[in-house]
Amino acid sequence: MSLPPVRRRVAVVGTGAIVSGSHLSALRAHADRTELVAAVDVDQGRLDAFRALAGEEVAGYTSMSGMLDAVRPDLVLIGTPPALHREQTVAALKAGAWVLCEKPLCLSLAEYDDIAAAEEASGAYASVVFQHRYGSGAEHARALIAGGELGAPLVAHCQTTWHRDAAYYAVPWRGRWATEGGGPTMGHGIHQYDLLLHLLGEWEEVRAMAARLVHDTESEDVSTALVRFRNGALATVVNSVLSPDEVSRVRVDCADATVELTHLYGHRNDDWTYTPARHVDPARAAAWRTPAQDVPSSHTAQLGTLLDAYDSGTRPPGSGRDARGTLEFAAALYKAAFTGRPVRAGEIGPGDPYYAAMHGGHPDWAPREDA
């Protein structure tokens, strides 16, 4: 007779919309494997509202350090503003807890390497929420591309064209390098180009442009990039918060087929399409159809994968070198856009201004002294 699954004791840090919505529903979906034992928020009213929603048995704290000392959770889910992520992630790791943190995991490669050092010292792991990687449609597409079933990847397009108004940027921490880490390149399009990197593998070179066209922010409100992948494929990446007709799209043209995903904030099997090249036998193309099981991309899907890794004692997806590559891509895009020259993978390291901050201290983009 098989033993029941181990239930991990979970704490959430930050009780705003992303935690009360996506993370709480993910925990409920995995109630046989998780037990929500604590919640942290500096706003007592928001904390009380969350506990009323999650259950009064969930202990409430206004201090993360106090919670870690009292509760010693197995897993900490972090849904606070980005400027707090590095400090809170490191604190949880030092307490021996695994971490699942909202994107971006931190604001720079330097901060990421601080987290990596804390992982090494503690033996625990920190993953970043990139839920679009997960779900049956993404897993199926990646397996087909990686296995060569669609032929060699050749051309790709990655599009995050969303719309955010002035009221959105009236929230004090948005649009500022020190608190958000960047504009749509860091806060919006990162989901889509993380999925692109997940599908195509390591990138080799980035050329880019960025601009502030509408919003009065420190960071950009649109960026574009040309990318060369190590496998030879070429791609375009667009990140915008200026687009009335909102869409999220990834398209990969391979030698034998085009695979395309069109959605907005999450995808299911039906959002993926496969178009075979004219020379492909229909019987071969029929095998590319999305799987019968339809698992949406979601926090629920990613949490399940992380719990599997926890149970097996292995590094979870979306952590380590894997997650660092996505953050390095963001830094490279900014450096290429602000310097006007191509950036190669691996060139941004200690001593490079773009290692310490995404704006790189560029005079046209660094934080304003009067801000």
mmCIF file of C-alpha atoms in Angstrom:
data_model
loop_
_atom_site.group_PDB
_atom_site.id
_atom_site.type_symbol
_atom_site.label_atom_id
_atom_site.label_comp_id
_atom_site.label_asym_id
_atom_site.label_seq_id
_atom_site.Cartn_x
_atom_site.Cartn_y
_atom_site.Cartn_z
ATOM 1 C CA MET A 1 0.000 0.000 0.000
ATOM 2 C CA SER A 2 1.424 3.371 -1.027
ATOM 3 C CA LEU A 3 2.009 6.019 1.598
ATOM 4 C CA PRO A 4 0.050 9.308 1.430
ATOM 5 C CA PRO A 5 1.994 12.250 -0.038
ATOM 6 C CA VAL A 6 4.062 14.374 2.325
ATOM 7 C CA ARG A 7 2.336 17.666 3.114
ATOM 8 C CA ARG A 8 4.699 20.629 3.041
ATOM 9 C CA ARG A 9 4.131 23.454 5.510
ATOM 10 C CA VAL A 10 3.757 26.643 3.473
ATOM 11 C CA ALA A 11 3.907 30.345 4.303
ATOM 12 C CA VAL A 12 2.959 33.200 1.977
ATOM 13 C CA VAL A 13 4.666 36.593 2.092
ATOM 14 C CA GLY A 14 2.508 39.378 0.709
ATOM 15 C CA THR A 15 -1.260 38.877 0.600
ATOM 16 C CA GLY A 16 -2.248 41.020 -2.380
ATOM 17 C CA ALA A 17 -4.152 39.958 -5.491
ATOM 18 C CA ILE A 18 -1.559 37.574 -6.932
ATOM 19 C CA VAL A 19 -1.308 35.614 -3.668
ATOM 20 C CA SER A 20 -4.984 35.706 -2.680
ATOM 21 C CA GLY A 21 -5.930 34.700 -6.211
ATOM 22 C CA SER A 22 -3.361 32.571 -8.025
ATOM 23 C CA HIS A 23 -1.225 31.229 -5.162
ATOM 24 C CA LEU A 24 -4.096 30.457 -2.824
ATOM 25 C CA SER A 25 -5.988 28.565 -5.524
ATOM 26 C CA ALA A 26 -2.796 26.642 -6.369
ATOM 27 C CA LEU A 27 -2.383 25.641 -2.727
ATOM 28 C CA ARG A 28 -5.999 24.515 -2.572
ATOM 29 C CA ALA A 29 -5.522 22.441 -5.715
ATOM 30 C CA HIS A 30 -2.577 20.729 -3.996
ATOM 31 C CA ALA A 31 -4.195 20.487 -0.563
ATOM 32 C CA ASP A 32 -3.104 16.853 -0.266
ATOM 33 C CA ARG A 33 0.542 17.990 -0.552
ATOM 34 C CA THR A 34 0.550 21.414 1.143
ATOM 35 C CA GLU A 35 -0.667 22.995 4.364
ATOM 36 C CA LEU A 36 -0.874 26.790 4.500
ATOM 37 C CA VAL A 37 0.308 27.625 8.007
ATOM 38 C CA ALA A 38 1.249 31.310 7.929
ATOM 39 C CA ALA A 39 0.831 34.584 6.058
ATOM 40 C CA VAL A 40 2.893 37.778 6.255
ATOM 41 C CA ASP A 41 1.885 41.310 5.301
ATOM 42 C CA VAL A 42 2.906 44.708 6.661
ATOM 43 C CA ASP A 43 -0.678 45.905 6.158
ATOM 44 C CA GLN A 44 -2.719 44.477 9.026
ATOM 45 C CA GLY A 45 -6.037 45.094 7.291
ATOM 46 C CA ARG A 46 -4.942 43.268 4.152
ATOM 47 C CA LEU A 47 -3.531 40.446 6.267
ATOM 48 C CA ASP A 48 -6.813 40.088 8.154
ATOM 49 C CA ALA A 49 -8.769 40.014 4.892
ATOM 50 C CA PHE A 50 -6.499 37.287 3.543
ATOM 51 C CA ARG A 51 -6.834 35.170 6.674
ATOM 52 C CA ALA A 52 -10.623 35.493 6.469
ATOM 53 C CA LEU A 53 -10.350 34.130 2.919
ATOM 54 C CA ALA A 54 -7.709 31.476 3.555
ATOM 55 C CA GLY A 55 -8.860 30.342 6.984
ATOM 56 C CA GLU A 56 -8.378 31.688 10.486
ATOM 57 C CA GLU A 57 -6.119 28.722 11.301
ATOM 58 C CA VAL A 58 -3.478 30.439 9.134
ATOM 59 C CA ALA A 59 -1.235 32.375 11.541
ATOM 60 C CA GLY A 60 -0.770 36.045 10.693
ATOM 61 C CA TYR A 61 2.472 38.019 10.959
ATOM 62 C CA THR A 62 3.522 41.534 10.029
ATOM 63 C CA SER A 63 7.214 40.563 10.144
ATOM 64 C CA MET A 64 8.793 37.955 7.882
ATOM 65 C CA SER A 65 11.642 37.327 10.308
ATOM 66 C CA GLY A 66 9.150 36.771 13.110
ATOM 67 C CA MET A 67 7.243 34.300 10.967
ATOM 68 C CA LEU A 68 10.374 32.369 9.986
ATOM 69 C CA ASP A 69 11.510 32.117 13.601
ATOM 70 C CA ALA A 70 8.108 30.982 14.849
ATOM 71 C CA VAL A 71 6.894 28.747 12.033
ATOM 72 C CA ARG A 72 9.969 27.335 10.223
ATOM 73 C CA PRO A 73 8.002 26.576 7.026
ATOM 74 C CA ASP A 74 9.127 24.100 4.384
ATOM 75 C CA LEU A 75 8.158 26.385 1.503
ATOM 76 C CA VAL A 76 7.697 30.154 1.232
ATOM 77 C CA LEU A 77 5.645 31.733 -1.566
ATOM 78 C CA ILE A 78 6.613 35.374 -2.169
ATOM 79 C CA GLY A 79 4.219 37.818 -3.832
ATOM 80 C CA THR A 80 5.550 41.206 -2.712
ATOM 81 C CA PRO A 81 6.797 44.096 -4.918
ATOM 82 C CA PRO A 82 10.030 43.212 -6.781
ATOM 83 C CA ALA A 83 12.394 45.357 -4.697
ATOM 84 C CA LEU A 84 11.760 43.075 -1.715
ATOM 85 C CA HIS A 85 12.326 39.769 -3.494
ATOM 86 C CA ARG A 86 16.080 39.333 -3.020
ATOM 87 C CA GLU A 87 16.056 40.107 0.704
ATOM 88 C CA GLN A 88 13.004 37.965 1.410
ATOM 89 C CA THR A 89 14.205 35.065 -0.734
ATOM 90 C CA VAL A 90 17.612 35.024 0.958
ATOM 91 C CA ALA A 91 15.978 35.168 4.406
ATOM 92 C CA ALA A 92 13.745 32.196 3.590
ATOM 93 C CA LEU A 93 16.656 30.183 2.193
ATOM 94 C CA LYS A 94 18.759 30.892 5.281
ATOM 95 C CA ALA A 95 15.871 29.546 7.361
ATOM 96 C CA GLY A 96 16.036 26.322 5.327
ATOM 97 C CA ALA A 97 12.847 26.889 3.330
ATOM 98 C CA TRP A 98 12.431 26.419 -0.391
ATOM 99 C CA VAL A 99 11.076 29.482 -2.221
ATOM 100 C CA LEU A 100 8.675 30.120 -5.061
ATOM 101 C CA CYS A 101 8.829 33.847 -5.847
ATOM 102 C CA GLU A 102 6.892 35.987 -8.274
ATOM 103 C CA LYS A 103 8.803 37.427 -11.229
ATOM 104 C CA PRO A 104 11.210 39.005 -11.406
ATOM 105 C CA LEU A 105 13.043 36.954 -8.795
ATOM 106 C CA CYS A 106 15.289 39.964 -8.235
ATOM 107 C CA LEU A 107 16.332 43.252 -9.862
ATOM 108 C CA SER A 108 19.778 42.408 -11.238
ATOM 109 C CA LEU A 109 22.261 39.645 -11.967
ATOM 110 C CA ALA A 110 24.230 40.751 -8.898
ATOM 111 C CA GLU A 111 21.153 40.154 -6.737
ATOM 112 C CA TYR A 112 20.577 36.813 -8.445
ATOM 113 C CA ASP A 113 24.075 35.691 -7.565
ATOM 114 C CA ASP A 114 23.387 36.655 -3.919
ATOM 115 C CA ILE A 115 20.422 34.279 -4.034
ATOM 116 C CA ALA A 116 22.539 31.564 -5.650
ATOM 117 C CA ALA A 117 25.076 31.901 -2.827
ATOM 118 C CA ALA A 118 22.283 31.575 -0.252
ATOM 119 C CA GLU A 119 21.060 28.435 -2.021
ATOM 120 C CA GLU A 120 24.532 26.954 -1.912
ATOM 121 C CA ALA A 121 24.889 27.686 1.796
ATOM 122 C CA SER A 122 21.460 26.386 2.774
ATOM 123 C CA GLY A 123 20.845 23.450 0.449
ATOM 124 C CA ALA A 124 17.367 24.839 -0.295
ATOM 125 C CA TYR A 125 16.237 26.148 -3.693
ATOM 126 C CA ALA A 126 14.532 29.291 -5.000
ATOM 127 C CA SER A 127 12.334 29.204 -8.116
ATOM 128 C CA VAL A 128 10.780 32.111 -9.970
ATOM 129 C CA VAL A 129 7.156 32.043 -11.118
ATOM 130 C CA PHE A 130 7.180 31.522 -14.887
ATOM 131 C CA GLN A 131 3.847 29.735 -15.121
ATOM 132 C CA HIS A 132 3.637 29.949 -18.931
ATOM 133 C CA ARG A 133 6.321 27.244 -19.167
ATOM 134 C CA TYR A 134 3.960 24.818 -17.528
ATOM 135 C CA GLY A 135 0.832 23.038 -18.670
ATOM 136 C CA SER A 136 0.364 20.330 -21.269
ATOM 137 C CA GLY A 137 0.553 22.602 -24.334
ATOM 138 C CA ALA A 138 3.966 24.057 -23.476
ATOM 139 C CA GLU A 139 5.369 20.692 -22.422
ATOM 140 C CA HIS A 140 4.193 19.105 -25.670
ATOM 141 C CA ALA A 141 5.648 21.878 -27.854
ATOM 142 C CA ARG A 142 8.993 21.777 -26.082
ATOM 143 C CA ALA A 143 9.235 18.010 -26.437
ATOM 144 C CA LEU A 144 8.492 18.200 -30.167
ATOM 145 C CA ILE A 145 11.049 20.959 -30.790
ATOM 146 C CA ALA A 146 13.765 19.484 -28.588
ATOM 147 C CA GLY A 147 13.260 16.039 -30.094
ATOM 148 C CA GLY A 148 13.603 17.350 -33.645
ATOM 149 C CA GLU A 149 10.092 16.258 -34.607
ATOM 150 C CA LEU A 150 9.353 19.609 -36.267
ATOM 151 C CA GLY A 151 12.749 19.962 -37.906
ATOM 152 C CA ALA A 152 15.383 22.536 -37.059
ATOM 153 C CA PRO A 153 14.090 25.798 -35.505
ATOM 154 C CA LEU A 154 14.733 28.655 -37.933
ATOM 155 C CA VAL A 155 12.705 31.808 -37.217
ATOM 156 C CA ALA A 156 10.757 32.849 -34.133
ATOM 157 C CA HIS A 157 8.573 35.728 -32.970
ATOM 158 C CA CYS A 158 7.761 36.559 -29.361
ATOM 159 C CA GLN A 159 5.145 39.231 -28.721
ATOM 160 C CA THR A 160 3.828 40.712 -25.482
ATOM 161 C CA THR A 161 1.716 43.653 -26.598
ATOM 162 C CA TRP A 162 -0.351 44.740 -23.627
ATOM 163 C CA HIS A 163 -1.858 48.029 -22.424
ATOM 164 C CA ARG A 164 -1.328 49.826 -19.136
ATOM 165 C CA ASP A 165 -2.723 53.313 -18.451
ATOM 166 C CA ALA A 166 -1.531 56.202 -16.304
ATOM 167 C CA ALA A 167 -3.481 54.913 -13.300
ATOM 168 C CA TYR A 168 -1.461 51.702 -13.404
ATOM 169 C CA TYR A 169 1.771 53.683 -13.124
ATOM 170 C CA ALA A 170 0.376 55.886 -10.363
ATOM 171 C CA VAL A 171 1.234 53.038 -7.955
ATOM 172 C CA PRO A 172 4.449 54.423 -6.403
ATOM 173 C CA TRP A 173 6.720 51.404 -6.981
ATOM 174 C CA ARG A 174 5.860 50.946 -10.659
ATOM 175 C CA GLY A 175 7.971 52.379 -13.451
ATOM 176 C CA ARG A 176 11.006 52.892 -11.174
ATOM 177 C CA TRP A 177 14.260 51.001 -11.483
ATOM 178 C CA ALA A 178 14.850 50.707 -7.728
ATOM 179 C CA THR A 179 11.457 49.201 -6.995
ATOM 180 C CA GLU A 180 10.326 47.403 -10.170
ATOM 181 C CA GLY A 181 13.650 46.726 -11.856
ATOM 182 C CA GLY A 182 12.495 47.915 -15.273
ATOM 183 C CA GLY A 183 9.498 48.388 -17.538
ATOM 184 C CA PRO A 184 7.649 45.790 -19.656
ATOM 185 C CA THR A 185 10.928 44.040 -20.410
ATOM 186 C CA MET A 186 11.142 43.001 -16.752
ATOM 187 C CA GLY A 187 7.546 43.105 -15.586
ATOM 188 C CA HIS A 188 5.390 41.967 -18.489
ATOM 189 C CA GLY A 189 7.150 40.456 -21.503
ATOM 190 C CA ILE A 190 9.444 38.354 -19.329
ATOM 191 C CA HIS A 191 6.810 35.602 -19.219
ATOM 192 C CA GLN A 192 6.680 35.264 -22.988
ATOM 193 C CA TYR A 193 10.379 35.439 -23.723
ATOM 194 C CA ASP A 194 11.058 33.028 -20.866
ATOM 195 C CA LEU A 195 8.758 30.609 -22.693
ATOM 196 C CA LEU A 196 10.617 31.318 -25.952
ATOM 197 C CA LEU A 197 13.937 30.514 -24.264
ATOM 198 C CA HIS A 198 12.350 27.410 -22.747
ATOM 199 C CA LEU A 199 11.340 26.246 -26.231
ATOM 200 C CA LEU A 200 14.507 27.166 -28.145
ATOM 201 C CA GLY A 201 17.317 26.838 -25.628
ATOM 202 C CA GLU A 202 20.261 29.108 -24.989
ATOM 203 C CA TRP A 203 20.555 32.459 -26.745
ATOM 204 C CA GLU A 204 23.836 33.759 -28.124
ATOM 205 C CA GLU A 205 23.445 37.410 -29.149
ATOM 206 C CA VAL A 206 20.965 40.253 -28.609
ATOM 207 C CA ARG A 207 20.508 43.570 -30.437
ATOM 208 C CA ALA A 208 17.777 45.862 -29.129
ATOM 209 C CA MET A 209 15.999 49.201 -28.873
ATOM 210 C CA ALA A 210 13.897 50.704 -26.067
ATOM 211 C CA ALA A 211 11.893 53.894 -25.600
ATOM 212 C CA ARG A 212 9.597 55.897 -23.344
ATOM 213 C CA LEU A 213 6.885 56.825 -25.804
ATOM 214 C CA VAL A 214 3.859 57.525 -23.581
ATOM 215 C CA HIS A 215 4.391 57.070 -19.854
ATOM 216 C CA ASP A 216 6.322 59.381 -17.536
ATOM 217 C CA THR A 217 8.439 56.615 -15.997
ATOM 218 C CA GLU A 218 12.122 56.044 -15.314
ATOM 219 C CA SER A 219 12.056 52.782 -17.238
ATOM 220 C CA GLU A 220 10.924 52.028 -20.779
ATOM 221 C CA ASP A 221 7.340 51.446 -21.884
ATOM 222 C CA VAL A 222 8.332 49.516 -25.028
ATOM 223 C CA SER A 223 11.336 47.455 -26.121
ATOM 224 C CA THR A 224 12.217 45.365 -29.139
ATOM 225 C CA ALA A 225 15.021 42.884 -29.719
ATOM 226 C CA LEU A 226 16.647 40.739 -32.379
ATOM 227 C CA VAL A 227 18.028 37.498 -30.990
ATOM 228 C CA ARG A 228 20.389 34.835 -32.323
ATOM 229 C CA PHE A 229 20.102 31.465 -30.624
ATOM 230 C CA ARG A 230 22.908 28.972 -30.183
ATOM 231 C CA ASN A 231 21.109 26.566 -32.506
ATOM 232 C CA GLY A 232 21.201 29.229 -35.259
ATOM 233 C CA ALA A 233 17.572 30.341 -35.073
ATOM 234 C CA LEU A 234 16.797 34.068 -35.301
ATOM 235 C CA ALA A 235 13.987 35.706 -33.344
ATOM 236 C CA THR A 236 12.216 38.983 -32.710
ATOM 237 C CA VAL A 237 10.978 39.967 -29.241
ATOM 238 C CA VAL A 238 8.518 42.817 -28.559
ATOM 239 C CA ASN A 239 7.537 43.998 -25.071
ATOM 240 C CA SER A 240 4.905 46.755 -24.948
ATOM 241 C CA VAL A 241 2.396 48.301 -22.563
ATOM 242 C CA LEU A 242 1.126 50.672 -25.273
ATOM 243 C CA SER A 243 -1.050 48.293 -27.299
ATOM 244 C CA PRO A 244 -4.874 48.663 -27.283
ATOM 245 C CA ASP A 245 -5.348 45.223 -28.876
ATOM 246 C CA GLU A 246 -3.702 43.066 -26.221
ATOM 247 C CA VAL A 247 -2.165 39.726 -27.127
ATOM 248 C CA SER A 248 0.598 37.353 -26.054
ATOM 249 C CA ARG A 249 2.108 35.309 -28.867
ATOM 250 C CA VAL A 250 5.001 32.948 -29.507
ATOM 251 C CA ARG A 251 5.614 31.544 -32.973
ATOM 252 C CA VAL A 252 8.429 29.220 -34.008
ATOM 253 C CA ASP A 253 8.990 28.362 -37.663
ATOM 254 C CA CYS A 254 10.867 25.073 -37.949
ATOM 255 C CA ALA A 255 11.977 23.305 -41.114
ATOM 256 C CA ASP A 256 8.929 21.030 -41.093
ATOM 257 C CA ALA A 257 6.255 23.000 -39.244
ATOM 258 C CA THR A 258 5.174 26.243 -37.627
ATOM 259 C CA VAL A 259 4.057 26.059 -34.005
ATOM 260 C CA GLU A 260 2.178 29.069 -32.682
ATOM 261 C CA LEU A 261 0.709 30.020 -29.324
ATOM 262 C CA THR A 262 -1.773 32.909 -29.106
ATOM 263 C CA HIS A 263 -3.336 33.877 -25.766
ATOM 264 C CA LEU A 264 -3.252 36.724 -23.254
ATOM 265 C CA TYR A 265 -2.529 35.775 -19.636
ATOM 266 C CA GLY A 266 -2.595 31.985 -19.815
ATOM 267 C CA HIS A 267 -2.960 29.156 -22.316
ATOM 268 C CA ARG A 268 -4.633 25.809 -22.833
ATOM 269 C CA ASN A 269 -4.121 23.128 -25.501
ATOM 270 C CA ASP A 270 -6.484 24.839 -27.950
ATOM 271 C CA ASP A 271 -4.313 27.977 -27.933
ATOM 272 C CA TRP A 272 -1.504 26.053 -29.685
ATOM 273 C CA THR A 273 -1.573 25.381 -33.430
ATOM 274 C CA TYR A 274 0.719 23.300 -35.650
ATOM 275 C CA THR A 275 0.948 24.004 -39.369
ATOM 276 C CA PRO A 276 2.955 21.404 -41.314
ATOM 277 C CA ALA A 277 5.172 22.325 -44.240
ATOM 278 C CA ARG A 278 3.897 21.219 -47.652
ATOM 279 C CA HIS A 279 6.349 18.338 -47.872
ATOM 280 C CA VAL A 280 5.247 16.749 -44.575
ATOM 281 C CA ASP A 281 3.176 13.582 -44.707
ATOM 282 C CA PRO A 282 -0.256 14.132 -43.082
ATOM 283 C CA ALA A 283 0.160 11.045 -40.895
ATOM 284 C CA ARG A 284 3.335 12.515 -39.425
ATOM 285 C CA ALA A 285 1.632 15.854 -38.791
ATOM 286 C CA ALA A 286 -1.299 14.144 -37.059
ATOM 287 C CA ALA A 287 1.064 13.027 -34.310
ATOM 288 C CA TRP A 288 1.804 16.669 -33.450
ATOM 289 C CA ARG A 289 -1.687 17.342 -32.173
ATOM 290 C CA THR A 290 -1.798 18.595 -28.620
ATOM 291 C CA PRO A 291 -2.208 15.851 -26.001
ATOM 292 C CA ALA A 292 -5.569 14.585 -24.829
ATOM 293 C CA GLN A 293 -4.964 15.816 -21.292
ATOM 294 C CA ASP A 294 -5.523 19.580 -21.143
ATOM 295 C CA VAL A 295 -3.541 21.153 -18.288
ATOM 296 C CA PRO A 296 -3.657 24.976 -18.400
ATOM 297 C CA SER A 297 -0.551 27.045 -17.770
ATOM 298 C CA SER A 298 -0.941 28.233 -14.191
ATOM 299 C CA HIS A 299 0.547 28.662 -10.747
ATOM 300 C CA THR A 300 -1.128 25.347 -9.957
ATOM 301 C CA ALA A 301 0.841 23.541 -12.653
ATOM 302 C CA GLN A 302 4.137 25.109 -11.591
ATOM 303 C CA LEU A 303 3.555 24.435 -7.894
ATOM 304 C CA GLY A 304 2.924 20.781 -8.665
ATOM 305 C CA THR A 305 6.231 20.544 -10.521
ATOM 306 C CA LEU A 306 8.063 22.233 -7.638
ATOM 307 C CA LEU A 307 6.497 19.836 -5.110
ATOM 308 C CA ASP A 308 7.619 16.903 -7.253
ATOM 309 C CA ALA A 309 11.176 18.252 -7.108
ATOM 310 C CA TYR A 310 10.904 18.781 -3.353
ATOM 311 C CA ASP A 311 9.761 15.183 -2.880
ATOM 312 C CA SER A 312 12.679 13.874 -4.945
ATOM 313 C CA GLY A 313 15.243 16.251 -3.433
ATOM 314 C CA THR A 314 16.222 17.660 -6.826
ATOM 315 C CA ARG A 315 16.585 21.224 -8.109
ATOM 316 C CA PRO A 316 13.189 22.463 -9.359
ATOM 317 C CA PRO A 317 12.670 23.932 -12.823
ATOM 318 C CA GLY A 318 12.763 27.725 -12.981
ATOM 319 C CA SER A 319 15.731 27.983 -10.634
ATOM 320 C CA GLY A 320 19.511 28.052 -10.803
ATOM 321 C CA ARG A 321 21.216 28.444 -14.176
ATOM 322 C CA ASP A 322 17.877 28.016 -15.908
ATOM 323 C CA ALA A 323 16.236 31.076 -14.310
ATOM 324 C CA ARG A 324 19.452 33.084 -14.413
ATOM 325 C CA GLY A 325 19.501 32.742 -18.202
ATOM 326 C CA THR A 326 16.170 34.552 -18.467
ATOM 327 C CA LEU A 327 17.349 37.375 -16.209
ATOM 328 C CA GLU A 328 20.606 37.594 -18.155
ATOM 329 C CA PHE A 329 18.556 37.947 -21.336
ATOM 330 C CA ALA A 330 16.729 40.929 -19.789
ATOM 331 C CA ALA A 331 20.033 42.543 -18.792
ATOM 332 C CA ALA A 332 21.439 41.945 -22.271
ATOM 333 C CA LEU A 333 18.375 43.467 -23.896
ATOM 334 C CA TYR A 334 18.704 46.605 -21.786
ATOM 335 C CA LYS A 335 22.445 46.866 -22.372
ATOM 336 C CA ALA A 336 22.037 46.408 -26.121
ATOM 337 C CA ALA A 337 19.223 48.959 -26.248
ATOM 338 C CA PHE A 338 20.982 51.599 -24.155
ATOM 339 C CA THR A 339 24.469 51.206 -25.644
ATOM 340 C CA GLY A 340 23.396 50.618 -29.241
ATOM 341 C CA ARG A 341 25.637 47.602 -29.703
ATOM 342 C CA PRO A 342 25.131 43.825 -29.702
ATOM 343 C CA VAL A 343 25.524 41.900 -26.449
ATOM 344 C CA ARG A 344 26.666 38.300 -26.287
ATOM 345 C CA ALA A 345 25.665 35.711 -23.713
ATOM 346 C CA GLY A 346 28.025 35.626 -20.757
ATOM 347 C CA GLU A 347 29.547 39.072 -21.219
ATOM 348 C CA ILE A 348 27.682 40.776 -18.355
ATOM 349 C CA GLY A 349 29.530 39.947 -15.148
ATOM 350 C CA PRO A 350 30.904 41.655 -12.039
ATOM 351 C CA GLY A 351 32.324 45.039 -12.971
ATOM 352 C CA ASP A 352 29.888 45.527 -15.833
ATOM 353 C CA PRO A 353 27.403 48.309 -14.908
ATOM 354 C CA TYR A 354 24.543 46.194 -16.266
ATOM 355 C CA TYR A 355 25.418 43.442 -13.785
ATOM 356 C CA ALA A 356 24.516 45.709 -10.868
ATOM 357 C CA ALA A 357 21.412 47.363 -12.369
ATOM 358 C CA MET A 358 19.333 46.943 -15.484
ATOM 359 C CA HIS A 359 19.752 50.635 -16.378
ATOM 360 C CA GLY A 360 23.519 50.268 -16.255
ATOM 361 C CA GLY A 361 23.924 53.817 -14.958
ATOM 362 C CA HIS A 362 23.242 55.145 -18.460
ATOM 363 C CA PRO A 363 22.742 58.943 -18.256
ATOM 364 C CA ASP A 364 19.521 58.828 -20.279
ATOM 365 C CA TRP A 365 18.036 55.983 -18.252
ATOM 366 C CA ALA A 366 19.429 55.916 -14.719
ATOM 367 C CA PRO A 367 17.105 57.037 -11.908
ATOM 368 C CA ARG A 368 16.488 60.758 -11.824
ATOM 369 C CA GLU A 369 18.001 62.607 -8.878
ATOM 370 C CA ASP A 370 14.750 64.492 -8.310
ATOM 371 C CA ALA A 371 12.661 61.294 -8.254
#
